[in-house]
Amino acid sequence: MRCRICDSLTRQVFTHKVLHKYESKYYFCDNCGGLQTEDPHWLDEAYASPVNSADTGLVFRNNYLARLTSAVLLVLFDRGGRFLDAAGGYGIFTRLMRDVGFDYYWRDRHCPNLTARGFEAGMAPPGRYTAVTAFEVMEHLADPVAFVAELLEETGTDTIIFTTELFAGEPPAPEAWWYYTFATGQHITFYQRSTLEFIGKRFGMHFYSSGILHIWTRKKLNPVALRVLTWLPVASVLYVLPRVVLGSRTWADHESLMRTDPW
């Protein structure tokens, strides 16, 4: 099988059952370091519900990532810019970021916007986005390169902030890594640092990483500053600053929606 990331020949490393019923081969690419399933023919079934019921960390993750992202945007980027959550789920992250002052918008082609209504991407003023977030999406993609290309073209951004768990060296054994989530069938592509560096270079972007938070950007960042800002105790302390510097949008958003929402 050819790698869906770099088009090199891959080698099969193991076979495992997904969704408790489909045997899938997993292929590793020695060129870019990516690991992927065979053609994921089961995705329609895997996404019968856009958010898996086993995702009990949904609310915690949004709160955690809001703190980290807020610190990064506040210090390393133009805090007064426009931002997009490109796989926004129920809109929790977008609402949290607007609550602390960032001009954030939502987009998701597979999930309803429940908590950031009125701030969909189509409602944003025209122009490029300063940064785009894409949390818990890269491992779900059959064609990550096409996803990144489309995102850059549609948003005009120079920065994508995203999450995914990484492995190093040979792929972990099936029983040794929880991130495969075989039972859901939704995680189909897995990455090493070298894989993400490879994708970034294709688009002329630097790659930075701190824990599960990763950044592709055409801007040069200080890796030490990134690590400090994404240390949760620091990020949690800094979380109060955007409200002071930018001003919370909670009440202004309420007033705006009261005037325009047709109910």
Short mmCIF file of C-alpha atoms in Angstrom, two decimals:
data_model
loop_
_atom_site.label_atom_id
_atom_site.label_comp_id
_atom_site.label_asym_id
_atom_site.label_seq_id
_atom_site.Cartn_x
_atom_site.Cartn_y
_atom_site.Cartn_z
CA MET A 1 0.00 0.00 0.00
CA ARG A 2 1.18 3.55 -0.73
CA CYS A 3 1.40 6.05 2.09
CA ARG A 4 -1.48 8.52 2.06
CA ILE A 5 0.88 11.20 3.38
CA CYS A 6 4.02 10.95 1.22
CA ASP A 7 3.08 8.35 -1.42
CA SER A 8 5.97 6.04 -0.49
CA LEU A 9 5.53 2.29 -0.25
CA THR A 10 4.53 1.14 3.22
CA ARG A 11 4.84 -2.14 5.08
CA GLN A 12 2.18 -3.94 7.06
CA VAL A 13 3.00 -4.05 10.77
CA PHE A 14 -0.10 -5.67 12.28
CA THR A 15 -3.77 -6.49 11.80
CA HIS A 16 -6.49 -5.65 14.30
CA LYS A 17 -10.26 -5.66 14.50
CA VAL A 18 -12.00 -2.26 14.44
CA LEU A 19 -15.59 -1.60 15.51
CA HIS A 20 -15.38 -5.10 17.01
CA LYS A 21 -16.00 -6.66 13.60
CA TYR A 22 -13.78 -5.48 10.71
CA GLU A 23 -10.24 -6.80 10.37
CA SER A 24 -8.00 -3.93 9.29
CA LYS A 25 -4.37 -4.00 8.23
CA TYR A 26 -2.12 -1.25 9.63
CA TYR A 27 0.69 0.04 7.44
CA PHE A 28 3.84 1.91 8.49
CA CYS A 29 5.80 4.30 6.27
CA ASP A 30 9.56 4.28 6.82
CA ASN A 31 9.89 7.50 4.81
CA CYS A 32 7.64 9.90 6.76
CA GLY A 33 7.01 7.80 9.86
CA GLY A 34 3.23 7.73 9.48
CA LEU A 35 1.01 4.81 10.41
CA GLN A 36 -2.36 4.27 8.78
CA THR A 37 -5.10 1.74 8.39
CA GLU A 38 -6.03 0.16 5.11
CA ASP A 39 -8.76 1.99 3.19
CA PRO A 40 -11.19 2.80 6.06
CA HIS A 41 -14.39 1.55 4.45
CA TRP A 42 -16.14 1.52 7.86
CA LEU A 43 -16.17 5.29 8.46
CA ASP A 44 -19.87 5.84 7.75
CA GLU A 45 -20.66 3.34 10.45
CA ALA A 46 -18.02 4.75 12.82
CA TYR A 47 -19.56 8.22 12.53
CA ALA A 48 -23.18 7.27 13.01
CA SER A 49 -22.81 9.75 15.89
CA PRO A 50 -20.39 12.64 15.27
CA VAL A 51 -19.11 12.55 18.86
CA ASN A 52 -18.46 9.10 20.24
CA SER A 53 -20.23 8.29 23.50
CA ALA A 54 -16.95 6.99 24.93
CA ASP A 55 -15.39 10.45 24.66
CA THR A 56 -15.87 11.24 28.34
CA GLY A 57 -13.00 13.75 28.24
CA LEU A 58 -14.81 16.15 25.91
CA VAL A 59 -15.55 18.94 28.39
CA PHE A 60 -12.28 18.58 30.31
CA ARG A 61 -10.29 18.66 27.05
CA ASN A 62 -12.00 21.82 25.85
CA ASN A 63 -11.29 23.61 29.12
CA TYR A 64 -7.69 22.39 29.13
CA LEU A 65 -7.04 23.40 25.53
CA ALA A 66 -8.70 26.78 26.02
CA ARG A 67 -6.12 27.59 28.68
CA LEU A 68 -3.15 26.45 26.60
CA THR A 69 -4.32 28.09 23.39
CA SER A 70 -5.22 31.32 25.14
CA ALA A 71 -1.69 31.63 26.53
CA VAL A 72 -0.12 30.86 23.15
CA LEU A 73 -2.28 33.34 21.22
CA LEU A 74 -1.91 36.03 23.87
CA VAL A 75 1.91 35.97 23.86
CA LEU A 76 3.10 34.53 20.54
CA PHE A 77 0.54 35.76 18.00
CA ASP A 78 -1.65 38.75 17.21
CA ARG A 79 -4.15 38.47 20.06
CA GLY A 80 -6.44 40.97 18.35
CA GLY A 81 -6.78 38.88 15.19
CA ARG A 82 -9.55 36.57 13.98
CA PHE A 83 -9.48 32.88 14.82
CA LEU A 84 -11.30 29.76 13.66
CA ASP A 85 -11.89 26.41 15.29
CA ALA A 86 -12.00 24.26 12.16
CA ALA A 87 -13.32 21.07 13.74
CA GLY A 88 -15.39 22.84 16.34
CA GLY A 89 -17.64 20.04 17.54
CA TYR A 90 -20.48 21.33 19.69
CA GLY A 91 -18.90 24.80 19.85
CA ILE A 92 -17.60 24.55 23.41
CA PHE A 93 -14.06 25.66 22.59
CA THR A 94 -15.24 28.59 20.46
CA ARG A 95 -17.53 29.79 23.24
CA LEU A 96 -14.76 29.50 25.85
CA MET A 97 -12.36 31.50 23.69
CA ARG A 98 -14.93 34.22 23.02
CA ASP A 99 -15.72 34.36 26.73
CA VAL A 100 -12.11 35.33 27.49
CA GLY A 101 -11.96 37.88 24.66
CA PHE A 102 -10.68 36.29 21.45
CA ASP A 103 -12.57 36.90 18.21
CA TYR A 104 -13.21 33.22 17.59
CA TYR A 105 -15.48 31.45 15.08
CA TRP A 106 -16.71 27.90 14.58
CA ARG A 107 -16.80 25.42 11.71
CA ASP A 108 -17.56 21.71 11.62
CA ARG A 109 -19.00 19.78 8.68
CA HIS A 110 -20.08 16.80 10.74
CA CYS A 111 -21.27 18.13 14.10
CA PRO A 112 -24.03 20.56 15.17
CA ASN A 113 -23.04 23.87 16.72
CA LEU A 114 -24.81 23.92 20.08
CA THR A 115 -22.96 26.49 22.19
CA ALA A 116 -21.45 29.01 19.74
CA ARG A 117 -24.47 29.67 17.53
CA GLY A 118 -24.25 32.94 15.67
CA PHE A 119 -20.49 32.70 15.39
CA GLU A 120 -20.14 30.25 12.55
CA ALA A 121 -17.34 30.87 10.05
CA GLY A 122 -19.85 32.28 7.57
CA MET A 123 -20.77 34.98 10.08
CA ALA A 124 -17.18 36.22 10.44
CA PRO A 125 -16.06 39.45 8.76
CA PRO A 126 -14.18 38.87 5.49
CA GLY A 127 -10.43 38.39 5.61
CA ARG A 128 -7.78 35.89 6.61
CA TYR A 129 -7.62 34.16 9.96
CA THR A 130 -4.65 34.81 12.22
CA ALA A 131 -4.66 31.20 13.35
CA VAL A 132 -6.85 28.12 12.97
CA THR A 133 -7.26 25.41 15.58
CA ALA A 134 -7.98 21.79 14.67
CA PHE A 135 -8.18 19.72 17.83
CA GLU A 136 -8.67 15.97 17.82
CA VAL A 137 -9.02 15.81 14.05
CA MET A 138 -5.69 14.74 12.49
CA GLU A 139 -6.01 11.12 13.64
CA HIS A 140 -9.44 10.95 11.98
CA LEU A 141 -8.22 11.88 8.49
CA ALA A 142 -7.70 9.51 5.59
CA ASP A 143 -5.87 12.28 3.68
CA PRO A 144 -4.16 14.69 6.12
CA VAL A 145 -2.24 16.54 3.40
CA ALA A 146 -5.41 17.39 1.50
CA PHE A 147 -7.03 18.56 4.74
CA VAL A 148 -4.16 20.94 5.49
CA ALA A 149 -4.07 22.25 1.91
CA GLU A 150 -7.80 22.95 1.95
CA LEU A 151 -7.62 24.61 5.37
CA LEU A 152 -4.80 26.93 4.32
CA GLU A 153 -6.54 27.87 1.08
CA GLU A 154 -9.97 28.48 2.61
CA THR A 155 -8.83 30.46 5.65
CA GLY A 156 -5.74 32.28 4.36
CA THR A 157 -4.02 31.51 7.65
CA ASP A 158 -0.30 31.06 8.24
CA THR A 159 -0.80 29.08 11.45
CA ILE A 160 -2.56 25.84 12.36
CA ILE A 161 -2.65 24.81 16.03
CA PHE A 162 -3.69 21.21 16.55
CA THR A 163 -3.51 18.19 18.81
CA THR A 164 -2.72 14.54 18.32
CA GLU A 165 -0.82 11.92 20.31
CA LEU A 166 2.58 10.99 18.83
CA PHE A 167 4.57 7.78 18.88
CA ALA A 168 8.31 7.35 18.31
CA GLY A 169 10.18 4.71 16.33
CA GLU A 170 8.31 1.59 15.35
CA PRO A 171 4.51 1.67 15.87
CA PRO A 172 3.43 0.60 19.37
CA ALA A 173 1.98 -2.87 19.69
CA PRO A 174 -1.84 -2.91 19.55
CA GLU A 175 -2.17 -3.70 23.24
CA ALA A 176 0.41 -1.07 24.24
CA TRP A 177 -1.22 2.16 23.04
CA TRP A 178 -4.69 3.34 24.00
CA TYR A 179 -4.78 5.91 21.19
CA TYR A 180 -5.60 3.33 18.54
CA THR A 181 -9.17 3.25 19.94
CA PHE A 182 -9.97 0.22 17.81
CA ALA A 183 -13.48 -0.04 19.23
CA THR A 184 -14.60 3.29 17.73
CA GLY A 185 -13.01 2.85 14.29
CA GLN A 186 -12.46 6.61 14.10
CA HIS A 187 -8.67 6.86 14.54
CA ILE A 188 -7.15 5.83 11.22
CA THR A 189 -3.90 7.83 10.86
CA PHE A 190 -1.12 8.18 13.43
CA TYR A 191 1.95 10.38 13.50
CA GLN A 192 5.49 10.79 14.68
CA ARG A 193 7.22 14.15 14.95
CA SER A 194 8.95 13.41 11.63
CA THR A 195 5.56 12.91 9.95
CA LEU A 196 4.28 16.27 11.10
CA GLU A 197 7.55 17.96 10.11
CA PHE A 198 7.19 16.41 6.66
CA ILE A 199 3.66 17.77 6.24
CA GLY A 200 4.69 21.23 7.45
CA LYS A 201 7.59 21.42 4.98
CA ARG A 202 5.23 20.67 2.10
CA PHE A 203 3.49 23.96 2.87
CA GLY A 204 6.55 26.01 3.82
CA MET A 205 5.69 25.92 7.51
CA HIS A 206 7.78 25.44 10.63
CA PHE A 207 6.71 22.75 13.07
CA TYR A 208 6.66 23.23 16.84
CA SER A 209 5.46 20.85 19.50
CA SER A 210 4.81 20.90 23.24
CA GLY A 211 3.08 17.88 24.72
CA ILE A 212 -0.07 17.16 22.74
CA LEU A 213 -0.21 20.72 21.35
CA HIS A 214 1.42 21.14 17.94
CA ILE A 215 1.79 24.12 15.63
CA TRP A 216 2.45 24.55 11.93
CA THR A 217 3.27 28.17 11.21
CA ARG A 218 5.22 30.36 8.81
CA LYS A 219 6.17 32.47 11.81
CA LYS A 220 9.31 31.67 13.78
CA LEU A 221 8.52 30.86 17.41
CA ASN A 222 10.66 30.43 20.49
CA PRO A 223 10.35 26.72 21.42
CA VAL A 224 11.26 27.42 25.05
CA ALA A 225 8.55 30.07 25.32
CA LEU A 226 6.06 27.63 23.81
CA ARG A 227 6.90 24.97 26.38
CA VAL A 228 6.56 27.45 29.25
CA LEU A 229 3.26 28.84 27.96
CA THR A 230 1.76 25.36 27.54
CA TRP A 231 2.72 24.24 31.04
CA LEU A 232 -0.71 24.09 32.65
CA PRO A 233 0.12 26.04 35.86
CA VAL A 234 1.47 28.91 33.75
CA ALA A 235 -1.36 28.74 31.21
CA SER A 236 -3.94 28.71 34.02
CA VAL A 237 -2.48 31.85 35.60
CA LEU A 238 -2.36 33.61 32.22
CA TYR A 239 -5.96 32.60 31.47
CA VAL A 240 -7.23 35.68 33.31
CA LEU A 241 -5.21 38.11 31.20
CA PRO A 242 -7.19 38.07 27.92
CA ARG A 243 -10.29 39.20 29.83
CA VAL A 244 -8.27 42.20 31.03
CA VAL A 245 -6.42 42.93 27.78
CA LEU A 246 -9.17 42.10 25.27
CA GLY A 247 -12.35 42.13 27.32
CA SER A 248 -14.78 39.22 27.50
CA ARG A 249 -17.24 38.94 24.60
CA THR A 250 -19.87 37.08 26.62
CA TRP A 251 -22.25 39.96 27.25
CA ALA A 252 -21.62 41.69 23.90
CA ASP A 253 -22.37 38.41 22.13
CA HIS A 254 -25.57 38.03 24.15
CA GLU A 255 -26.74 41.52 23.18
CA SER A 256 -25.85 40.96 19.54
CA LEU A 257 -27.77 37.69 19.38
CA MET A 258 -30.77 39.19 21.15
CA ARG A 259 -30.97 41.78 18.36
CA THR A 260 -30.44 39.43 15.43
CA ASP A 261 -31.54 35.90 16.38
CA PRO A 262 -34.97 35.13 14.81
CA TRP A 263 -35.74 32.62 17.58
#
